[in-house]
Tab-separated table of C-alpha atoms in Angstrom:
chain	number	residue	atom	x	y	z
S	1	MET	CA	161.748	47.258	130.591
S	2	LYS	CA	160.379	49.500	127.830
S	3	ALA	CA	163.819	50.904	127.080
S	4	HIS	CA	165.015	47.478	126.001
S	5	VAL	CA	161.965	46.334	124.078
S	6	GLY	CA	163.644	46.777	120.684
S	7	LEU	CA	166.633	44.703	121.722
S	8	ALA	CA	164.453	42.027	123.315
S	9	ALA	CA	162.392	41.713	120.155
S	10	ALA	CA	165.534	41.486	118.029
S	11	LEU	CA	167.383	38.702	119.807
S	12	PRO	CA	165.215	35.701	118.848
S	13	ILE	CA	165.210	36.653	115.157
S	14	ALA	CA	168.679	38.175	114.890
S	15	PRO	CA	169.766	36.099	111.845
S	16	LEU	CA	166.660	37.141	109.902
S	17	LEU	CA	167.150	40.782	110.824
S	18	LEU	CA	170.778	40.701	109.718
S	19	TRP	CA	169.776	39.173	106.387
S	20	GLN	CA	167.014	41.756	105.875
S	21	GLY	CA	169.377	44.578	106.819
S	22	ARG	CA	171.905	43.498	104.205
S	23	ARG	CA	169.197	43.328	101.545
S	24	VAL	CA	167.931	46.799	102.456
S	25	ARG	CA	171.444	48.263	102.204
S	26	ARG	CA	171.929	46.515	98.851
S	27	ASP	CA	168.556	47.339	97.280
S	28	THR	CA	167.723	50.804	98.663
S	29	PRO	CA	168.672	53.639	96.271
S	30	LYS	CA	171.612	55.673	97.577
S	31	LEU	CA	170.462	59.283	97.451
S	32	PRO	CA	173.062	62.059	97.714
S	33	GLU	CA	173.198	64.785	100.307
S	34	ALA	CA	171.545	68.018	99.191
S	35	ASP	CA	173.669	70.420	97.151
S	36	GLY	CA	174.306	73.958	98.258
S	37	PRO	CA	176.043	76.058	100.911
S	38	ARG	CA	176.254	74.837	104.478
S	39	GLU	CA	176.625	78.186	106.165
S	40	GLY	CA	175.652	81.756	105.567
S	41	VAL	CA	173.814	84.836	106.783
S	42	VAL	CA	170.179	85.582	105.978
S	43	GLY	CA	168.984	89.183	106.237
S	44	ALA	CA	172.490	90.609	106.525
S	45	ASP	CA	171.144	94.122	105.876
S	46	ARG	CA	168.943	94.052	108.977
S	47	PRO	CA	170.012	95.831	112.171
S	48	GLY	CA	171.058	94.075	115.334
S	49	ARG	CA	173.190	91.137	116.371
S	50	PRO	CA	172.484	87.989	114.371
S	51	LEU	CA	170.726	85.015	115.872
S	52	ARG	CA	173.375	82.305	115.536
S	53	LEU	CA	172.088	78.835	114.666
S	54	LEU	CA	174.037	75.565	114.446
S	55	ILE	CA	172.476	72.447	112.893
S	56	VAL	CA	174.158	69.112	113.647
S	57	GLY	CA	173.138	65.709	112.406
S	58	ASP	CA	173.153	62.733	110.096
S	59	SER	CA	171.790	62.208	106.584
S	60	SER	CA	168.461	63.861	107.341
S	61	ALA	CA	170.196	67.019	108.556
S	62	ALA	CA	172.462	66.824	105.491
S	63	GLY	CA	169.364	66.963	103.295
S	64	VAL	CA	169.282	63.484	101.762
S	65	GLY	CA	165.982	63.268	99.905
S	66	ALA	CA	166.092	66.896	98.746
S	67	GLY	CA	167.908	68.138	95.657
S	68	ALA	CA	169.216	71.341	97.217
S	69	GLN	CA	169.750	72.728	100.692
S	70	ASP	CA	167.000	75.276	100.054
S	71	GLU	CA	164.538	72.344	100.085
S	72	ALA	CA	166.230	70.491	102.961
S	73	LEU	CA	166.016	71.018	106.707
S	74	ALA	CA	168.608	73.809	106.941
S	75	GLY	CA	167.146	75.826	104.087
S	76	ARG	CA	163.541	75.339	105.152
S	77	LEU	CA	164.325	76.219	108.755
S	78	CYS	CA	166.384	79.308	107.922
S	79	GLY	CA	163.727	80.537	105.512
S	80	ARG	CA	160.957	80.162	108.073
S	81	LEU	CA	163.049	81.772	110.815
S	82	SER	CA	164.118	84.708	108.678
S	83	ALA	CA	160.494	85.490	107.889
S	84	ARG	CA	159.859	85.982	111.608
S	85	LEU	CA	163.072	87.711	112.625
S	86	ALA	CA	163.763	91.446	112.539
S	87	ARG	CA	167.518	90.848	112.676
S	88	PRO	CA	170.033	88.731	110.764
S	89	LEU	CA	170.282	84.974	111.029
S	90	ALA	CA	173.763	83.416	110.877
S	91	TRP	CA	173.695	79.667	110.397
S	92	ARG	CA	175.955	76.658	109.914
S	93	LEU	CA	175.157	73.054	109.004
S	94	VAL	CA	177.449	70.264	110.248
S	95	ALA	CA	176.095	66.919	109.073
S	96	ARG	CA	177.148	63.719	107.361
S	97	THR	CA	175.351	60.614	106.141
S	98	GLY	CA	175.724	57.601	108.400
S	99	THR	CA	176.789	59.571	111.481
S	100	THR	CA	175.955	58.093	114.862
S	101	THR	CA	175.532	60.260	117.934
S	102	ARG	CA	178.994	59.313	119.181
S	103	GLU	CA	180.563	60.089	115.782
S	104	ALA	CA	178.947	63.534	115.793
S	105	LEU	CA	181.558	64.606	118.347
S	106	ALA	CA	184.194	64.592	115.610
S	107	LEU	CA	181.962	66.665	113.328
S	108	ILE	CA	181.483	69.254	116.053
S	109	ASP	CA	185.216	69.426	116.705
S	110	ALA	CA	186.127	69.716	113.015
S	111	GLY	CA	184.552	73.117	112.407
S	112	ALA	CA	185.698	76.529	113.560
S	113	ALA	CA	184.952	77.114	117.241
S	114	ASP	CA	182.489	79.949	116.647
S	115	ARG	CA	179.765	80.794	119.151
S	116	PHE	CA	176.119	79.918	118.553
S	117	ASP	CA	172.955	80.792	120.443
S	118	VAL	CA	170.940	77.694	119.527
S	119	ALA	CA	171.791	74.235	118.222
S	120	VAL	CA	169.366	71.898	116.485
S	121	VAL	CA	170.462	68.257	116.694
S	122	ALA	CA	169.061	65.545	114.412
S	123	LEU	CA	170.717	62.283	115.393
S	124	GLY	CA	169.726	58.792	116.462
S	125	VAL	CA	168.567	56.890	113.373
S	126	ASN	CA	171.966	55.265	112.871
S	127	ASP	CA	172.007	54.366	116.551
S	128	VAL	CA	168.633	52.691	116.071
S	129	THR	CA	169.826	50.632	113.108
S	130	ALA	CA	172.856	49.568	115.163
S	131	LEU	CA	170.492	48.659	118.047
S	132	ARG	CA	172.618	50.728	120.410
S	133	PRO	CA	171.378	50.173	123.984
S	134	VAL	CA	169.470	53.096	125.451
S	135	PRO	CA	171.826	53.800	128.405
S	136	ARG	CA	174.890	53.879	126.153
S	137	TRP	CA	173.112	56.084	123.640
S	138	LEU	CA	172.100	58.541	126.355
S	139	GLY	CA	175.761	58.692	127.355
S	140	ASP	CA	176.560	59.729	123.779
S	141	VAL	CA	173.760	62.301	123.885
S	142	ALA	CA	175.195	63.768	127.080
S	143	ARG	CA	178.672	64.015	125.535
S	144	VAL	CA	177.356	65.797	122.428
S	145	HIS	CA	175.318	68.163	124.587
S	146	ALA	CA	178.346	69.056	126.690
S	147	ARG	CA	180.607	69.417	123.644
S	148	LEU	CA	178.232	71.909	122.022
S	149	HIS	CA	178.607	74.082	125.110
S	150	GLU	CA	182.358	73.603	125.477
S	151	ARG	CA	183.264	74.289	121.842
S	152	HIS	CA	180.498	76.621	120.656
S	153	ARG	CA	179.102	78.108	123.891
S	154	VAL	CA	175.609	77.086	122.778
S	155	ARG	CA	172.919	78.358	125.124
S	156	ARG	CA	170.064	76.053	124.129
S	157	VAL	CA	170.060	72.668	122.404
S	158	LEU	CA	166.974	71.411	120.591
S	159	TRP	CA	167.054	67.631	120.275
S	160	SER	CA	164.797	66.642	117.406
S	161	GLY	CA	162.747	63.528	118.019
S	162	LEU	CA	163.442	60.293	116.180
S	163	PRO	CA	161.297	59.456	113.157
S	164	PRO	CA	158.586	56.748	113.111
S	165	MET	CA	160.748	54.004	111.655
S	166	HIS	CA	157.873	51.521	111.948
S	167	ARG	CA	156.391	53.369	108.951
S	168	PHE	CA	159.459	53.413	106.707
S	169	PRO	CA	158.480	51.755	103.395
S	170	ALA	CA	162.078	50.715	102.695
S	171	LEU	CA	162.141	48.411	105.714
S	172	PRO	CA	160.497	44.969	105.438
S	173	GLN	CA	158.825	43.225	108.340
S	174	PRO	CA	159.872	42.158	110.929
S	175	LEU	CA	162.874	44.509	110.583
S	176	ARG	CA	160.558	47.502	110.340
S	177	GLY	CA	158.762	46.598	113.541
S	178	VAL	CA	161.952	46.057	115.513
S	179	MET	CA	163.464	49.317	114.267
S	180	GLY	CA	160.246	51.109	115.126
S	181	LEU	CA	160.190	49.730	118.657
S	182	HIS	CA	163.786	50.717	119.277
S	183	ALA	CA	163.321	54.183	117.750
S	184	ARG	CA	160.387	54.802	120.065
S	185	ALA	CA	162.397	53.567	123.055
S	186	LEU	CA	165.272	55.931	122.261
S	187	ASP	CA	162.919	58.833	121.610
S	188	ALA	CA	161.060	58.341	124.900
S	189	ALA	CA	164.367	58.155	126.761
S	190	LEU	CA	165.550	61.322	124.997
S	191	GLY	CA	162.406	63.144	126.083
S	192	ARG	CA	162.965	62.192	129.712
S	193	TRP	CA	166.646	63.114	129.486
S	194	CYS	CA	165.865	66.576	128.117
S	195	ALA	CA	163.129	67.211	130.691
S	196	ALA	CA	165.699	66.672	133.452
S	197	ARG	CA	168.009	69.358	132.015
S	198	PRO	CA	166.287	72.754	132.166
S	199	GLY	CA	169.547	74.705	132.047
S	200	GLY	CA	172.238	75.818	134.442
S	201	ALA	CA	175.904	74.962	134.014
S	202	LEU	CA	175.085	73.306	130.680
S	203	PRO	CA	172.644	74.525	128.010
S	204	ARG	CA	168.944	73.934	128.352
S	205	ALA	CA	167.904	70.734	126.561
S	206	THR	CA	164.569	70.639	124.738
S	207	HIS	CA	163.067	67.568	123.110
S	208	VAL	CA	161.101	68.506	119.984
S	209	PRO	CA	159.011	65.523	118.843
S	210	LEU	CA	159.013	64.932	115.128
S	211	PRO	CA	155.570	65.832	113.743
S	212	ALA	CA	153.380	63.094	112.306
S	213	MET	CA	154.063	62.755	108.588
S	214	SER	CA	151.857	59.899	107.464
S	215	ASP	CA	151.344	61.154	103.904
S	216	PRO	CA	153.463	58.866	101.676
S	217	SER	CA	154.164	61.772	99.323
S	218	LEU	CA	156.325	63.360	102.025
S	219	ILE	CA	158.836	60.510	101.935
S	220	ALA	CA	161.808	60.529	99.546
S	221	SER	CA	162.085	58.035	96.705
S	222	ASP	CA	164.294	55.720	98.776
S	223	GLY	CA	161.446	55.065	101.218
S	224	PHE	CA	163.697	56.034	104.118
S	225	HIS	CA	164.478	59.758	104.140
S	226	PRO	CA	162.282	62.858	104.235
S	227	GLY	CA	161.357	64.524	100.989
S	228	PRO	CA	161.169	68.323	100.485
S	229	GLY	CA	157.625	68.460	101.853
S	230	ALA	CA	158.609	66.594	105.003
S	231	TYR	CA	161.533	68.936	105.575
S	232	LEU	CA	159.116	71.865	105.534
S	233	VAL	CA	156.809	70.233	108.092
S	234	TRP	CA	159.821	69.398	110.244
S	235	ALA	CA	161.151	72.960	110.056
S	236	ASP	CA	157.776	74.407	111.044
S	237	ALA	CA	157.810	72.247	114.187
S	238	LEU	CA	161.256	73.554	115.148
S	239	VAL	CA	160.733	77.276	114.462
S	240	PRO	CA	158.939	78.289	117.708
S	241	HIS	CA	161.508	76.421	119.785
S	242	VAL	CA	164.445	78.050	117.989
S	243	LEU	CA	162.961	81.511	118.414
S	244	GLY	CA	162.189	81.048	122.109
S	245	ARG	CA	163.520	84.164	123.778
S	246	HIS	CA	165.291	85.201	120.580
S	247	GLY	CA	162.280	86.176	118.467
């Protein structure tokens, strides 16, 4: 029942939600993805084999809301990790604005089939806005998880939790409430899905809840994406999970 609460709430007011959604797309400022490199090596002069990190996602992973990748998720995360590693960190960012979880398969396939130790996945917001049913979305999650292993031999996949869309200033009510309900339904389902996959034939799946970021100053000017401060908080939540056995 809880998994479908967002859809159930949407049906009686679907025409209003569609109208509000069009207005949001029309009126919300279109911020660009963060500038800067999307792969590299940090601490190349350090001894040892690099920790290999792959970041996959949508506009938030691409750094919308930050001016440069150094202030976005990839840059913040690599900076924090490098400060705690005694060996190099090799990283790659594969992300695009508007990407759904199903569409992320094409992004994963487009890059070189290099090996990575850990993948951080930030997907789901575009599935929420499309009101994708939970069972179908979990099917997409499973396909992405398997593809990361098949193409990049990833050992561990960190699935970042969905954001609290019921707090997004850019969304009017009742659209905000419906999006929030569905985001929470998908996030809860993702947590259960990850808990059932401790490793084995496929990589270990770990659900990393998004930290509470209630300070309005952390949100980007579009009222929808993280700002530089939020990316730092988000990166700090991911660091211990990325390090795991690799610290």
